[in-house]
PDB file of C-alpha atoms in Angstrom:
ATOM      1  CA  MET A   1      -0.254   0.413  -0.413  1.00 61.00           C
ATOM      2  CA  SER A   2       1.536   3.534  -0.503  1.00 91.00           C
ATOM      3  CA  VAL A   3       0.059   7.390   0.390  1.00 95.00           C
ATOM      4  CA  GLN A   4      -1.156   9.467  -1.924  1.00 96.00           C
ATOM      5  CA  TYR A   5       1.178  13.013  -1.452  1.00 97.00           C
ATOM      6  CA  ASN A   6      -0.328  16.719  -1.896  1.00 96.00           C
ATOM      7  CA  MET A   7      -3.365  15.875  -3.365  1.00 96.00           C
ATOM      8  CA  ASP A   8      -6.201  17.325  -5.477  1.00 95.00           C
ATOM      9  CA  PRO A   9      -9.397  18.032  -3.673  1.00 96.00           C
ATOM     10  CA  PHE A  10     -11.436  16.330  -6.096  1.00 97.00           C
ATOM     11  CA  ASP A  11      -9.281  13.153  -5.828  1.00 96.00           C
ATOM     12  CA  VAL A  12      -9.944  13.722  -1.824  1.00 95.00           C
ATOM     13  CA  LEU A  13     -13.898  13.745  -2.372  1.00 94.00           C
ATOM     14  CA  LYS A  14     -13.815  11.276  -4.857  1.00 94.00           C
ATOM     15  CA  ILE A  15     -12.364   8.997  -1.526  1.00 92.00           C
ATOM     16  CA  ILE A  16     -14.846  10.637   1.248  1.00 90.00           C
ATOM     17  CA  TYR A  17     -17.833  10.400  -0.987  1.00 90.00           C
ATOM     18  CA  GLN A  18     -17.114   6.871  -2.067  1.00 89.00           C
ATOM     19  CA  GLY A  19     -17.957   8.415  -5.526  1.00 91.00           C
ATOM     20  CA  GLU A  20     -21.008   9.826  -5.142  1.00 93.00           C
ATOM     21  CA  THR A  21     -22.303  12.990  -6.357  1.00 95.00           C
ATOM     22  CA  ASP A  22     -24.729  15.569  -6.183  1.00 96.00           C
ATOM     23  CA  GLY A  23     -24.686  18.890  -7.914  1.00 97.00           C
ATOM     24  CA  PHE A  24     -26.220  21.753  -9.871  1.00 97.00           C
ATOM     25  CA  VAL A  25     -27.477  20.624 -13.317  1.00 97.00           C
ATOM     26  CA  ASP A  26     -25.843  22.461 -16.374  1.00 96.00           C
ATOM     27  CA  GLU A  27     -29.180  24.236 -17.135  1.00 96.00           C
ATOM     28  CA  ASP A  28     -28.453  26.269 -13.779  1.00 96.00           C
ATOM     29  CA  PHE A  29     -25.682  27.693 -14.936  1.00 97.00           C
ATOM     30  CA  ASP A  30     -26.948  28.419 -18.890  1.00 96.00           C
ATOM     31  CA  LYS A  31     -29.668  30.027 -17.657  1.00 96.00           C
ATOM     32  CA  ASN A  32     -27.408  32.603 -15.592  1.00 96.00           C
ATOM     33  CA  GLU A  33     -25.221  33.255 -18.214  1.00 95.00           C
ATOM     34  CA  ARG A  34     -27.524  33.939 -20.679  1.00 96.00           C
ATOM     35  CA  GLU A  35     -30.147  35.873 -19.399  1.00 95.00           C
ATOM     36  CA  ARG A  36     -27.446  37.605 -16.388  1.00 95.00           C
ATOM     37  CA  GLY A  37     -24.151  37.445 -17.852  1.00 93.00           C
ATOM     38  CA  ILE A  38     -23.080  35.035 -15.008  1.00 95.00           C
ATOM     39  CA  THR A  39     -19.941  33.185 -16.574  1.00 94.00           C
ATOM     40  CA  VAL A  40     -18.531  30.500 -14.150  1.00 95.00           C
ATOM     41  CA  PRO A  41     -14.972  29.772 -14.298  1.00 95.00           C
ATOM     42  CA  LYS A  42     -14.669  26.023 -15.714  1.00 94.00           C
ATOM     43  CA  LEU A  43     -12.983  24.727 -12.605  1.00 96.00           C
ATOM     44  CA  LEU A  44     -16.250  25.965 -10.289  1.00 97.00           C
ATOM     45  CA  LYS A  45     -18.508  24.757 -12.070  1.00 97.00           C
ATOM     46  CA  LYS A  46     -17.007  21.228 -12.034  1.00 97.00           C
ATOM     47  CA  PHE A  47     -16.857  21.420  -8.429  1.00 97.00           C
ATOM     48  CA  LEU A  48     -20.692  22.781  -8.369  1.00 97.00           C
ATOM     49  CA  LYS A  49     -21.715  20.712 -10.681  1.00 97.00           C
ATOM     50  CA  THR A  50     -20.441  17.500  -8.617  1.00 97.00           C
ATOM     51  CA  TYR A  51     -20.436  18.740  -5.144  1.00 96.00           C
ATOM     52  CA  GLY A  52     -22.868  21.639  -5.152  1.00 95.00           C
ATOM     53  CA  TYR A  53     -25.429  19.967  -2.650  1.00 94.00           C
ATOM     54  CA  MET A  54     -23.156  18.070  -1.050  1.00 93.00           C
ATOM     55  CA  SER A  55     -21.760  18.194   2.612  1.00 90.00           C
ATOM     56  CA  VAL A  56     -18.591  20.116   1.367  1.00 93.00           C
ATOM     57  CA  ASN A  57     -20.784  23.346   0.304  1.00 93.00           C
ATOM     58  CA  ARG A  58     -23.410  22.657   2.896  1.00 85.00           C
ATOM     59  CA  LEU A  59     -21.187  21.695   6.824  1.00 74.00           C
ATOM     60  CA  SER A  60     -19.889  25.052   7.308  1.00 67.00           C
ATOM     61  CA  ASP A  61     -22.054  28.056   7.927  1.00 64.00           C
ATOM     62  CA  SER A  62     -18.828  30.128   7.073  1.00 74.00           C
ATOM     63  CA  VAL A  63     -17.479  29.184   3.887  1.00 85.00           C
ATOM     64  CA  ARG A  64     -19.890  28.348   0.909  1.00 91.00           C
ATOM     65  CA  ILE A  65     -20.187  28.600  -2.786  1.00 96.00           C
ATOM     66  CA  LEU A  66     -23.717  30.095  -3.797  1.00 96.00           C
ATOM     67  CA  HIS A  67     -25.966  28.780  -6.732  1.00 96.00           C
ATOM     68  CA  PRO A  68     -25.600  30.529  -9.813  1.00 96.00           C
ATOM     69  CA  ASN A  69     -29.037  31.710  -9.410  1.00 96.00           C
ATOM     70  CA  ILE A  70     -28.015  34.103  -6.396  1.00 96.00           C
ATOM     71  CA  MET A  71     -24.469  34.506  -7.402  1.00 97.00           C
ATOM     72  CA  SER A  72     -24.143  38.224  -8.588  1.00 94.00           C
ATOM     73  CA  GLU A  73     -22.157  40.600 -10.077  1.00 92.00           C
ATOM     74  CA  ARG A  74     -20.733  44.134  -8.760  1.00 89.00           C
ATOM     75  CA  ILE A  75     -18.420  47.046 -10.406  1.00 87.00           C
ATOM     76  CA  PHE A  76     -16.494  49.044  -8.333  1.00 83.00           C
ATOM     77  CA  SER A  77     -14.142  52.288  -8.516  1.00 76.00           C
ATOM     78  CA  TYR A  78     -11.104  52.457  -7.271  1.00 69.00           C
ATOM     79  CA  GLY A  79      -8.225  55.086  -8.489  1.00 64.00           C
ATOM     80  CA  GLY A  80     -10.141  57.789  -9.927  1.00 68.00           C
ATOM     81  CA  ASP A  81     -11.791  56.372 -13.278  1.00 76.00           C
ATOM     82  CA  ARG A  82     -10.836  52.964 -12.488  1.00 81.00           C
ATOM     83  CA  GLU A  83     -13.167  50.415 -12.469  1.00 85.00           C
ATOM     84  CA  LEU A  84     -12.810  46.901 -11.156  1.00 87.00           C
ATOM     85  CA  PRO A  85     -15.871  44.388 -12.312  1.00 91.00           C
ATOM     86  CA  LEU A  86     -16.745  41.138  -9.985  1.00 93.00           C
ATOM     87  CA  THR A  87     -18.655  37.972  -9.378  1.00 95.00           C
ATOM     88  CA  ILE A  88     -19.760  37.290  -6.388  1.00 95.00           C
ATOM     89  CA  ILE A  89     -19.683  33.688  -5.891  1.00 96.00           C
ATOM     90  CA  GLY A  90     -19.835  32.954  -2.179  1.00 94.00           C
ATOM     91  CA  ARG A  91     -18.739  33.844   1.522  1.00 91.00           C
ATOM     92  CA  LEU A  92     -15.413  33.403   3.610  1.00 88.00           C
ATOM     93  CA  GLY A  93     -16.493  34.029   6.927  1.00 85.00           C
ATOM     94  CA  GLU A  94     -17.390  37.262   7.264  1.00 86.00           C
ATOM     95  CA  PHE A  95     -16.113  38.089   3.618  1.00 90.00           C
ATOM     96  CA  GLN A  96     -17.532  37.898   0.251  1.00 92.00           C
ATOM     97  CA  VAL A  97     -15.770  35.654  -2.249  1.00 94.00           C
ATOM     98  CA  ALA A  98     -15.373  37.054  -5.824  1.00 94.00           C
ATOM     99  CA  PHE A  99     -13.296  36.508  -8.818  1.00 94.00           C
ATOM    100  CA  SER A 100     -12.530  38.934 -11.694  1.00 92.00           C
ATOM    101  CA  ASP A 101     -10.424  37.253 -14.301  1.00 90.00           C
ATOM    102  CA  ARG A 102     -13.124  35.360 -16.850  1.00 88.00           C
ATOM    103  CA  GLU A 103     -10.468  34.257 -18.882  1.00 89.00           C
ATOM    104  CA  ARG A 104      -8.385  31.556 -16.212  1.00 92.00           C
ATOM    105  CA  ASP A 105     -10.183  27.886 -15.512  1.00 93.00           C
ATOM    106  CA  ASP A 106      -8.970  28.905 -11.505  1.00 94.00           C
ATOM    107  CA  PRO A 107      -9.004  33.097 -11.274  1.00 94.00           C
ATOM    108  CA  GLU A 108      -7.353  34.396  -7.793  1.00 93.00           C
ATOM    109  CA  ILE A 109     -10.270  35.218  -5.274  1.00 93.00           C
ATOM    110  CA  PHE A 110     -11.224  38.653  -3.853  1.00 92.00           C
ATOM    111  CA  LEU A 111     -12.346  39.398  -0.027  1.00 91.00           C
ATOM    112  CA  LEU A 112     -15.127  42.055   0.311  1.00 89.00           C
ATOM    113  CA  LYS A 113     -16.322  43.302   3.330  1.00 85.00           C
ATOM    114  CA  THR A 114     -18.934  46.152   3.907  1.00 76.00           C
ATOM    115  CA  ASP A 115     -18.880  48.541   6.938  1.00 72.00           C
ATOM    116  CA  PRO A 116     -20.089  51.514   7.911  1.00 66.00           C
ATOM    117  CA  SER A 117     -17.449  53.323   5.361  1.00 68.00           C
ATOM    118  CA  GLY A 118     -18.377  51.554   2.842  1.00 67.00           C
ATOM    119  CA  ALA A 119     -16.972  48.772   0.805  1.00 72.00           C
ATOM    120  CA  GLN A 120     -13.450  47.315   1.011  1.00 80.00           C
ATOM    121  CA  ILE A 121     -12.129  45.025  -1.742  1.00 83.00           C
ATOM    122  CA  LEU A 122      -8.846  42.749  -0.131  1.00 80.00           C
ATOM    123  CA  PRO A 123      -6.930  41.168  -2.869  1.00 74.00           C
ATOM    124  CA  SER A 124      -5.924  37.337  -1.770  1.00 83.00           C
ATOM    125  CA  ASP A 125      -2.923  35.279  -2.716  1.00 82.00           C
ATOM    126  CA  ASP A 126      -5.349  32.515  -3.105  1.00 90.00           C
ATOM    127  CA  THR A 127      -7.089  31.059  -6.066  1.00 93.00           C
ATOM    128  CA  ILE A 128     -10.345  29.035  -6.647  1.00 94.00           C
ATOM    129  CA  SER A 129      -9.023  26.072  -6.150  1.00 94.00           C
ATOM    130  CA  GLU A 130      -7.088  26.886  -2.801  1.00 93.00           C
ATOM    131  CA  LEU A 131     -11.013  27.963  -1.493  1.00 93.00           C
ATOM    132  CA  PHE A 132     -11.755  23.981  -2.321  1.00 95.00           C
ATOM    133  CA  LYS A 133      -8.667  22.630  -0.109  1.00 94.00           C
ATOM    134  CA  VAL A 134     -10.419  24.729   2.870  1.00 92.00           C
ATOM    135  CA  MET A 135     -13.789  23.440   1.972  1.00 93.00           C
ATOM    136  CA  THR A 136     -12.385  20.076   1.677  1.00 93.00           C
ATOM    137  CA  CYS A 137     -10.267  20.033   4.822  1.00 92.00           C
ATOM    138  CA  GLY A 138     -14.040  21.524   6.683  1.00 90.00           C
ATOM    139  CA  VAL A 139     -15.167  18.356   5.680  1.00 89.00           C
ATOM    140  CA  LEU A 140     -11.803  16.119   7.475  1.00 91.00           C
ATOM    141  CA  LEU A 141     -12.008  18.054  10.496  1.00 89.00           C
ATOM    142  CA  ARG A 142     -16.022  18.028  10.838  1.00 86.00           C
ATOM    143  CA  THR A 143     -15.594  13.792  10.678  1.00 84.00           C
ATOM    144  CA  SER A 144     -15.566  11.624  13.976  1.00 82.00           C
ATOM    145  CA  GLY A 145     -13.075  10.677  15.701  1.00 87.00           C
ATOM    146  CA  VAL A 146     -10.639  13.175  13.961  1.00 92.00           C
ATOM    147  CA  VAL A 147      -7.594  13.890  15.439  1.00 94.00           C
ATOM    148  CA  ILE A 148      -5.951  17.376  15.182  1.00 95.00           C
ATOM    149  CA  ALA A 149      -2.008  17.438  16.212  1.00 95.00           C
ATOM    150  CA  ASP A 150      -0.234  20.726  17.627  1.00 91.00           C
ATOM    151  CA  ASP A 151       2.264  19.467  19.195  1.00 93.00           C
ATOM    152  CA  PRO A 152       5.115  18.589  16.777  1.00 91.00           C
ATOM    153  CA  GLN A 153       5.890  15.226  19.305  1.00 94.00           C
ATOM    154  CA  LEU A 154       2.374  14.003  18.527  1.00 95.00           C
ATOM    155  CA  ALA A 155       1.942  15.204  14.962  1.00 95.00           C
ATOM    156  CA  VAL A 156       5.913  12.941  14.151  1.00 94.00           C
ATOM    157  CA  LYS A 157       4.403   9.902  16.302  1.00 96.00           C
ATOM    158  CA  LEU A 158       1.231  10.067  14.082  1.00 96.00           C
ATOM    159  CA  LEU A 159       2.832  10.566  10.731  1.00 96.00           C
ATOM    160  CA  ARG A 160       4.788   7.419  11.415  1.00 95.00           C
ATOM    161  CA  GLU A 161       1.883   5.287  12.425  1.00 94.00           C
ATOM    162  CA  ASN A 162       0.496   6.573   9.162  1.00 94.00           C
ATOM    163  CA  ASN A 163       3.627   5.517   6.765  1.00 94.00           C
ATOM    164  CA  VAL A 164       3.166   9.798   5.841  1.00 96.00           C
ATOM    165  CA  ASP A 165       7.041  10.676   4.782  1.00 96.00           C
ATOM    166  CA  LEU A 166       7.170  14.336   5.821  1.00 94.00           C
ATOM    167  CA  ASP A 167       9.521  15.368   3.560  1.00 94.00           C
ATOM    168  CA  ARG A 168       7.196  14.771   0.320  1.00 96.00           C
ATOM    169  CA  ILE A 169       4.553  17.231   1.950  1.00 96.00           C
ATOM    170  CA  THR A 170       4.974  20.419   0.211  1.00 93.00           C
ATOM    171  CA  CYS A 171       3.411  23.739  -0.607  1.00 91.00           C
ATOM    172  CA  ASN A 172       3.499  26.940  -1.920  1.00 88.00           C
ATOM    173  CA  PRO A 173       5.258  29.218   0.284  1.00 85.00           C
ATOM    174  CA  LYS A 174       3.883  32.455  -1.682  1.00 85.00           C
ATOM    175  CA  LEU A 175       0.735  31.776   0.210  1.00 88.00           C
ATOM    176  CA  ARG A 176      -0.431  33.101   3.451  1.00 89.00           C
ATOM    177  CA  ARG A 177      -1.974  29.890   4.631  1.00 90.00           C
ATOM    178  CA  GLU A 178      -1.641  26.445   2.690  1.00 93.00           C
ATOM    179  CA  TYR A 179      -3.275  23.416   2.732  1.00 95.00           C
ATOM    180  CA  SER A 180      -1.565  19.953   1.840  1.00 96.00           C
ATOM    181  CA  ILE A 181      -4.197  16.337   1.949  1.00 97.00           C
ATOM    182  CA  CYS A 182      -2.427  12.838   1.607  1.00 97.00           C
ATOM    183  CA  PHE A 183      -4.411   9.523   2.228  1.00 96.00           C
ATOM    184  CA  SER A 184      -2.362   6.867   3.517  1.00 94.00           C
ATOM    185  CA  GLU A 185      -4.116   3.873   2.268  1.00 92.00           C
ATOM    186  CA  GLU A 186      -3.206   1.042   4.025  1.00 90.00           C
ATOM    187  CA  MET A 187      -4.381   2.927   7.341  1.00 91.00           C
ATOM    188  CA  ARG A 188      -7.379   4.384   5.178  1.00 91.00           C
ATOM    189  CA  THR A 189      -6.470   7.651   6.938  1.00 94.00           C
ATOM    190  CA  PHE A 190      -6.336  11.055   5.516  1.00 96.00           C
ATOM    191  CA  VAL A 191      -3.504  13.569   6.588  1.00 97.00           C
ATOM    192  CA  ALA A 192      -4.051  17.265   6.193  1.00 97.00           C
ATOM    193  CA  ALA A 193      -0.998  19.583   7.116  1.00 96.00           C
ATOM    194  CA  GLU A 194      -1.688  23.598   7.664  1.00 95.00           C
ATOM    195  CA  PHE A 195       0.807  25.717   6.666  1.00 95.00           C
ATOM    196  CA  ILE A 196       1.464  29.065   7.701  1.00 93.00           C
ATOM    197  CA  GLU A 197       4.033  31.475   6.057  1.00 90.00           C
ATOM    198  CA  GLY A 198       5.185  28.364   4.573  1.00 90.00           C
ATOM    199  CA  GLU A 199       5.553  26.749   7.991  1.00 92.00           C
ATOM    200  CA  TYR A 200       3.726  23.793   9.638  1.00 94.00           C
ATOM    201  CA  ALA A 201       1.286  24.750  11.677  1.00 94.00           C
ATOM    202  CA  ARG A 202      -0.408  21.908  12.511  1.00 95.00           C
ATOM    203  CA  PHE A 203      -2.165  18.100  11.007  1.00 97.00           C
ATOM    204  CA  PHE A 204      -5.314  16.534  11.368  1.00 94.00           C
ATOM    205  CA  PHE A 205      -5.713  12.875  10.872  1.00 96.00           C
ATOM    206  CA  ALA A 206      -9.171  11.532  10.127  1.00 93.00           C
ATOM    207  CA  ARG A 207      -9.674   7.563   9.045  1.00 86.00           C
ATOM    208  CA  SER A 208     -12.217   7.268   6.309  1.00 72.00           C
ATOM    209  CA  GLU A 209     -15.024   4.237   8.174  1.00 64.00           C
ATOM    210  CA  ASN A 210     -16.310   7.520   9.411  1.00 57.00           C
ATOM    211  CA  PHE A 211     -16.418   9.350   6.112  1.00 57.00           C
ATOM    212  CA  LEU A 212     -20.139   8.745   6.215  1.00 47.00           C
ATOM    213  CA  ILE A 213     -21.693  10.396   9.018  1.00 44.00           C
ATOM    214  CA  VAL A 214     -20.760  13.977   6.969  1.00 44.00           C
ATOM    215  CA  ASN A 215     -23.056  12.518   4.189  1.00 42.00           C
ATOM    216  CA  GLU A 216     -25.921  12.440   6.402  1.00 42.00           C
TER     217      GLU A 216
END
């Protein structure tokens, strides 16, 4: 048996849900593009068509991608006469999540916050695919029996027990916060590493026999 390292969120979710899918239909996207001009990036459309109605998009009150019927467009003015068109696709904590570049399959996201002084736009170093990692880790963290290890000695012990080689876990050092997910096939356990500014912050371990709980 082997360990899968630095997995794509879609591959992780395929194991978690044992191949089950439940998402938005093509007509949802076609209608909104035709009638409202809401164009959804290719990667986001794939995610929503596969998992839009599943727990990865329902478990958290703070991280969620909207149905295309609820997505909206806004134009923000800045620097005098400059404008930034944004499509609002969901929320992350107290922020709305939006993108601007319609030409990319995996565009960078913007975080929007409204307060008494007006709307603020915060550029993010994350792309839509990084948001999927956050959501996927949210499923793992809600799994029954998950073990969170922020103590280095405990983390090393559990990594060894699951045959995970620390040197093979990678991250993007340009991101402020990053996640990398591995799967130990022999132990049937997911191992997720959280990085902050390129340094390990914590690990969490979730066994696959408990995943059905999050589908209920």
